[in-house]
Tab-separated table of C-alpha atoms in Angstrom:
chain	number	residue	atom	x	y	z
A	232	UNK	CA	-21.440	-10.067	-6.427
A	233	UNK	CA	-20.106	-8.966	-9.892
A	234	UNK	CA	-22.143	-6.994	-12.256
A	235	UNK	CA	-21.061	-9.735	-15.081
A	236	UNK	CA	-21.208	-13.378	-14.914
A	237	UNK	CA	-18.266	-16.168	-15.705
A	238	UNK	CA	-17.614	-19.364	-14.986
A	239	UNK	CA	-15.784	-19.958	-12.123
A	240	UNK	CA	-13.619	-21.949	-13.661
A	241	UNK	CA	-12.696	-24.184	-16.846
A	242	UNK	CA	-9.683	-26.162	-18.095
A	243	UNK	CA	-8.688	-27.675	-21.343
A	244	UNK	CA	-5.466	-29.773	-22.377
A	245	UNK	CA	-2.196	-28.587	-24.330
A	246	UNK	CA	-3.440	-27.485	-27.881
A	247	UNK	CA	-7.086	-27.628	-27.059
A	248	UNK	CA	-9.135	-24.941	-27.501
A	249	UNK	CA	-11.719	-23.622	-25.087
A	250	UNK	CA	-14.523	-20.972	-24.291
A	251	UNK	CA	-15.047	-18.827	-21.396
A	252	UNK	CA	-18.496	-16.518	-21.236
A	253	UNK	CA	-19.480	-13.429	-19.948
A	254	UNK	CA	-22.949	-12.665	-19.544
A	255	UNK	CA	-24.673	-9.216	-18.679
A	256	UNK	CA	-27.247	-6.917	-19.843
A	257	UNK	CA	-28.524	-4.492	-22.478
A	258	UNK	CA	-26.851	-1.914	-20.397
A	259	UNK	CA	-23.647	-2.964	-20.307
A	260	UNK	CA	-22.629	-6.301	-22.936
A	261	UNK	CA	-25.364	-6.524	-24.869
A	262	UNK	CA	-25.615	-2.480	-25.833
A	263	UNK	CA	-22.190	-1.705	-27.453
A	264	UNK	CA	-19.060	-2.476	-28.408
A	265	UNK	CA	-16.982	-2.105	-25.187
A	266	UNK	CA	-15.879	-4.944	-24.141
A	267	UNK	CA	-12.348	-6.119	-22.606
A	268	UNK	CA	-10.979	-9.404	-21.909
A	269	UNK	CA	-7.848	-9.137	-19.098
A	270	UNK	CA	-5.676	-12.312	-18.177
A	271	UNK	CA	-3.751	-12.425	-15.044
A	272	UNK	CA	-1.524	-14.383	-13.104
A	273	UNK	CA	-1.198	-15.102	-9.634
A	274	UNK	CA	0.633	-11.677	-8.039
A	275	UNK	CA	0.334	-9.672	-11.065
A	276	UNK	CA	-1.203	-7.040	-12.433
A	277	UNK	CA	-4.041	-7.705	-15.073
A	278	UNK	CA	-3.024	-7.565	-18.865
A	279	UNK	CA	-5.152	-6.341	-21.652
A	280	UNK	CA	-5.652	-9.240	-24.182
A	281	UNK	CA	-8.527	-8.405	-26.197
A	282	UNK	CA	-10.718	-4.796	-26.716
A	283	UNK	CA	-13.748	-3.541	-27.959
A	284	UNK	CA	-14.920	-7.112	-28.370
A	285	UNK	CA	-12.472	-8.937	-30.878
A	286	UNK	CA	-9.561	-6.185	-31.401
A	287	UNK	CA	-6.232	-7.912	-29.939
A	288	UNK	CA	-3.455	-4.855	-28.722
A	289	UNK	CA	-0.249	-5.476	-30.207
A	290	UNK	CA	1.733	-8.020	-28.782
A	291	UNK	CA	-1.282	-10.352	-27.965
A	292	UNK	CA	-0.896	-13.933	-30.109
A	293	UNK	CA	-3.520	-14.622	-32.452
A	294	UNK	CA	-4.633	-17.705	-30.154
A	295	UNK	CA	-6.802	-14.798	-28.599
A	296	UNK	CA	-9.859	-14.107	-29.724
A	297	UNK	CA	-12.913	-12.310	-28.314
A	298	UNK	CA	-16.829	-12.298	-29.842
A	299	UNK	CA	-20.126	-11.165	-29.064
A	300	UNK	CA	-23.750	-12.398	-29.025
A	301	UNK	CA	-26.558	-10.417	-27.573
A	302	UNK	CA	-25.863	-10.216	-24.180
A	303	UNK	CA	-22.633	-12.759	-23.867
A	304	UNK	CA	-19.169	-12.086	-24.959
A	305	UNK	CA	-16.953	-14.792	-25.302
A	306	UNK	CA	-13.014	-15.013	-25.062
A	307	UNK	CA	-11.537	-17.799	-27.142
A	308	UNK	CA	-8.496	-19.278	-26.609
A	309	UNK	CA	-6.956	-22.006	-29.272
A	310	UNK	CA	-3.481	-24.310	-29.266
A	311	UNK	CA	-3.740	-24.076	-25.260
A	312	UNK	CA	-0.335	-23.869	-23.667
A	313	UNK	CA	1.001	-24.010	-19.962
A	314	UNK	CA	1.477	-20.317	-19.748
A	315	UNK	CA	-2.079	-19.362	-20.490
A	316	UNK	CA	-3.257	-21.033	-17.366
A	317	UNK	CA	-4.410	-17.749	-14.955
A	318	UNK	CA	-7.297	-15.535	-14.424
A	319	UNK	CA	-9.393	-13.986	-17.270
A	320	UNK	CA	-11.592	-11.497	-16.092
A	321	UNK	CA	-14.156	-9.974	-18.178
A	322	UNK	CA	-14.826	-5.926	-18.395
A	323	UNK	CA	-17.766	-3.702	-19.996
A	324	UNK	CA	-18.755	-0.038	-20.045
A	325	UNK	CA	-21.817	-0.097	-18.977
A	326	UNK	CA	-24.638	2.896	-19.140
A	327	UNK	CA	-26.207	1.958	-15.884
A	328	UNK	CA	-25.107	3.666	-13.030
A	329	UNK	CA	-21.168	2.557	-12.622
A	330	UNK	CA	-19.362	3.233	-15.875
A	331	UNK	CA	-16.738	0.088	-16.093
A	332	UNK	CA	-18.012	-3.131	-14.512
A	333	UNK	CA	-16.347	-6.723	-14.259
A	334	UNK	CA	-16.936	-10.244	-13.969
A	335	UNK	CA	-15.753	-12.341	-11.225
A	336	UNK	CA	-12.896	-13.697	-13.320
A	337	UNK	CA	-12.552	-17.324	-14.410
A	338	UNK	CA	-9.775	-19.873	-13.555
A	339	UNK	CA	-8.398	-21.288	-16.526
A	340	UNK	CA	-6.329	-24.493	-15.523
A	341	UNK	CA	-4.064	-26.204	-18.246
A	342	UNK	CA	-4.221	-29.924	-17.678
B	13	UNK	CA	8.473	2.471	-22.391
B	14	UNK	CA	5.148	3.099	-20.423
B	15	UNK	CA	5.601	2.370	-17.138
B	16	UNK	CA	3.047	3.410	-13.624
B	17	UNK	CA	5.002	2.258	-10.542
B	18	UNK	CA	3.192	2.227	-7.699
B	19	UNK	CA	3.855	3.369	-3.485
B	20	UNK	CA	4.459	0.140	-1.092
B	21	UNK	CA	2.639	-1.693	0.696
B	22	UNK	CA	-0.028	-0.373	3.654
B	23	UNK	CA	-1.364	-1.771	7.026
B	24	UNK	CA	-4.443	0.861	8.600
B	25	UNK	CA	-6.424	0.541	11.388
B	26	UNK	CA	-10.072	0.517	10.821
B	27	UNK	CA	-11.273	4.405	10.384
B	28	UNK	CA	-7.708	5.439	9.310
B	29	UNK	CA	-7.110	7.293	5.756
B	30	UNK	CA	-4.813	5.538	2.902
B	31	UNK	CA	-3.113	7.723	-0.099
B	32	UNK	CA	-1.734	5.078	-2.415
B	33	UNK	CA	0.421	6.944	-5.179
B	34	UNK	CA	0.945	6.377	-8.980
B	35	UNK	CA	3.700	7.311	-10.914
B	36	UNK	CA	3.794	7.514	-14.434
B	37	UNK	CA	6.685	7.442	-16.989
B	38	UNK	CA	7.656	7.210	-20.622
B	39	UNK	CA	4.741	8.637	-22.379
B	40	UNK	CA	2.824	12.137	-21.655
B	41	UNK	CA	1.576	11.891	-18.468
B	42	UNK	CA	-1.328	15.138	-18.968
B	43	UNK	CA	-3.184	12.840	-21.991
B	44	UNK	CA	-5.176	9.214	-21.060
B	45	UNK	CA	-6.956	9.259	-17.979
B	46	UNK	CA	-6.380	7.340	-14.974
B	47	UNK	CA	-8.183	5.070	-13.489
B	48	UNK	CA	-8.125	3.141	-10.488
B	49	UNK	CA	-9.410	-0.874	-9.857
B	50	UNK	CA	-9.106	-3.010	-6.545
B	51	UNK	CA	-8.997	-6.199	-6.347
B	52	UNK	CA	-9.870	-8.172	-2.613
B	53	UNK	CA	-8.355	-11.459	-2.022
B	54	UNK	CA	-9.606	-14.283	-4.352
B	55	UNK	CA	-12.157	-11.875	-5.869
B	56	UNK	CA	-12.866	-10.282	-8.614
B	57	UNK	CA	-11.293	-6.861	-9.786
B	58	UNK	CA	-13.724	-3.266	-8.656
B	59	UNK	CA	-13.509	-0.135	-10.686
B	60	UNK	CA	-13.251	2.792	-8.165
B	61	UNK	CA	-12.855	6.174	-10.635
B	62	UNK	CA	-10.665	8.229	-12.718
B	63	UNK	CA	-8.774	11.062	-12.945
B	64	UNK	CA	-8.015	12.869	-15.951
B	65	UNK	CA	-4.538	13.961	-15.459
B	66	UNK	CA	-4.629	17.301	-17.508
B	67	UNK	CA	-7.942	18.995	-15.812
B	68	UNK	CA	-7.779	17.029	-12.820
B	69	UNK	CA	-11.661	16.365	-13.230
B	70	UNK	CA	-12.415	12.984	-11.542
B	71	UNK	CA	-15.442	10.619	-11.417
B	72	UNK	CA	-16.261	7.863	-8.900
B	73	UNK	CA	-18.085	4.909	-8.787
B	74	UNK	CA	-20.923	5.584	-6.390
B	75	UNK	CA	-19.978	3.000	-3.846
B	76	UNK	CA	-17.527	4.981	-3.102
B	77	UNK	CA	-18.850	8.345	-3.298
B	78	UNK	CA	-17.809	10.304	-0.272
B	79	UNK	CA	-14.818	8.535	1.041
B	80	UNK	CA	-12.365	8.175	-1.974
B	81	UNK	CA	-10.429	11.254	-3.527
B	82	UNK	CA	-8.271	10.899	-6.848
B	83	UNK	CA	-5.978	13.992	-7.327
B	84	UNK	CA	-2.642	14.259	-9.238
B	85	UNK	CA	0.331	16.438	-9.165
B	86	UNK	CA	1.300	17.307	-13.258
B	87	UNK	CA	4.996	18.656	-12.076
B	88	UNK	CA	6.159	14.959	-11.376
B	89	UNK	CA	3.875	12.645	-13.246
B	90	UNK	CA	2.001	11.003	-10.153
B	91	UNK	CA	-1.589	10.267	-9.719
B	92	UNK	CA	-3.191	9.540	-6.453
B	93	UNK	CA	-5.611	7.594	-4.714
B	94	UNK	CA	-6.833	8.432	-1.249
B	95	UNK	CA	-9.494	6.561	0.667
B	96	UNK	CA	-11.041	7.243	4.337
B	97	UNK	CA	-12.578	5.616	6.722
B	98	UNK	CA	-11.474	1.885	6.324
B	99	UNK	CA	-12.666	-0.785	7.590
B	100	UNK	CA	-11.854	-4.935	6.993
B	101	UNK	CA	-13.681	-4.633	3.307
B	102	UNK	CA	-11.301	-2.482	1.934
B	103	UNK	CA	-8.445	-4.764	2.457
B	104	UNK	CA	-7.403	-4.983	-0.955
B	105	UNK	CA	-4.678	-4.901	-3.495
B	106	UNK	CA	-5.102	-1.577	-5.347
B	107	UNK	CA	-4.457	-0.970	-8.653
B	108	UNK	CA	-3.762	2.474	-11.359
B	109	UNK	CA	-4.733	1.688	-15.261
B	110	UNK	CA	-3.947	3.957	-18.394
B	111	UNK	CA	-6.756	4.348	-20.488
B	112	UNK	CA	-5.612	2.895	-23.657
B	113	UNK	CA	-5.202	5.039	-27.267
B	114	UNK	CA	-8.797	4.092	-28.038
B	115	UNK	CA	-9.800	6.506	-24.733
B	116	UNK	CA	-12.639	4.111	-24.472
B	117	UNK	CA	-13.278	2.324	-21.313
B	118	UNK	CA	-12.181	-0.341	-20.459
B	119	UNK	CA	-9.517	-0.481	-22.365
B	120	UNK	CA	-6.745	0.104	-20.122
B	121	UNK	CA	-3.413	-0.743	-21.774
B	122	UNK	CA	-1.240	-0.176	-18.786
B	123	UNK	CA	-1.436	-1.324	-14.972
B	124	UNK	CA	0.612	-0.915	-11.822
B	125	UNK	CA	2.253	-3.508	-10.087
B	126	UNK	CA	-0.521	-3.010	-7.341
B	127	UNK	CA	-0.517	-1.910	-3.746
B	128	UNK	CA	-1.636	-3.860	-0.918
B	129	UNK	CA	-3.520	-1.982	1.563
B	130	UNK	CA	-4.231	-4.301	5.008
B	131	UNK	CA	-6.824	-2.811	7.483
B	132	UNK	CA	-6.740	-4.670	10.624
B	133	UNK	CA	-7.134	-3.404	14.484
């Protein structure tokens, strides 16, 4: 069981736009600004798409975009296209006993 | 460019030891810590620890307190990740992460390719 919570899974069509949560705690989300967003594909590593909430790494197309309220981050993603369908897993520092925790990753299917 | 290039593949019997290596290249290797994540089929990704390269001072998640050991050799850029006692839970692909320029976690800019470790009888 992961220490943060996302949906298992969601899908959207070609230039949609959709949501996917992460949900945790005052100890980890909801107390500072740590958070990543990571998107992977099926045999690869993960890849760093958004940090520290909403800042996107270089390289990473404005599509991206990451938020926080309270307790739930959220990773946007706008003008869906084929290659975004993967994994997205959510990450936090959290002050609670184990330092870096993750969600359970959501499967993001491009209909 | 950065690059961490991992050691192959690993099959262990159940109470066995596995040293999985990482080695770094194309930025200075003694600066951003290194961390290590797992990932078990179809499941989410598990942060195991770091190492910080220069010092070689380490921390570990508590689960695995006691059975893994991150070390590093400076002279040819490789970290490494050693874990005892298997058994069928730890079948997993393993994974070394570069804390990224903010040193924050977890932002971790740069990943292995991954090594699969399979413990079976």
């Amino acid at each position: 069981q992961s220490a943060l919570t996302q949906p298992a899974s969601v899908s959207g069509s070609p230039g949609q736009s959709i949501t996917i949560s992460c949900t945790g705690t005052s100890s980890d989300v909801g107390g500072h600004k740590y958070v990543s967003w990571y998107q992977q594909h099926p045999g690869k590593a993960p890849k760093l798409m958004i940090s520290q909430i909403s800042n996107r790494p270089s390289g990473i197309s404005s599509r991206f975009s990451g938020s926080k309220s309270g307790n739930t981050a959220s990773l946007a993603i706008s003008g869906l296209q084929a290659e975004d369908e993967a994994d997205y897993h959510c990450s936090s520092y959290s002050s609670a006993g184990t330092p870096v925790v993750f969600g359970g990753g959501t499967k993001l299917t491009v209909l | 460019q950065v690059q961490l290039v991992q050691s192959g593949a690993e099959v262990k019997k159940p109470g066995a030891s596995v040293k999985v290596s990482c080695k770094a290249s194309g930025y200075t290797f003694t600066s951003p810590d290194i961390n290590w994540v797992r990932q078990a089929t179809g499941q989410g990704l598990e942060w195991m620890g770091w190492i910080n390269p220069n010092s070689g001072n380490t921390g570990y998640a508590q689960k695995f307190q006691g059975r893994v050991t991150m070390t590093r050799n400076t002279a040819i850029n490789t970290a490494y990740m050693e874990l005892s006692s298997l058994t069928s839970e730890d079948t997993a692909v393993y994974y070394c992460a570069r804390v990224g320029p903010s040193n924050k976690w977890p932002d971790f800019d740069y990943w292995g390719q991954g090594t699969l470790v399979t413990v079976s009888p």
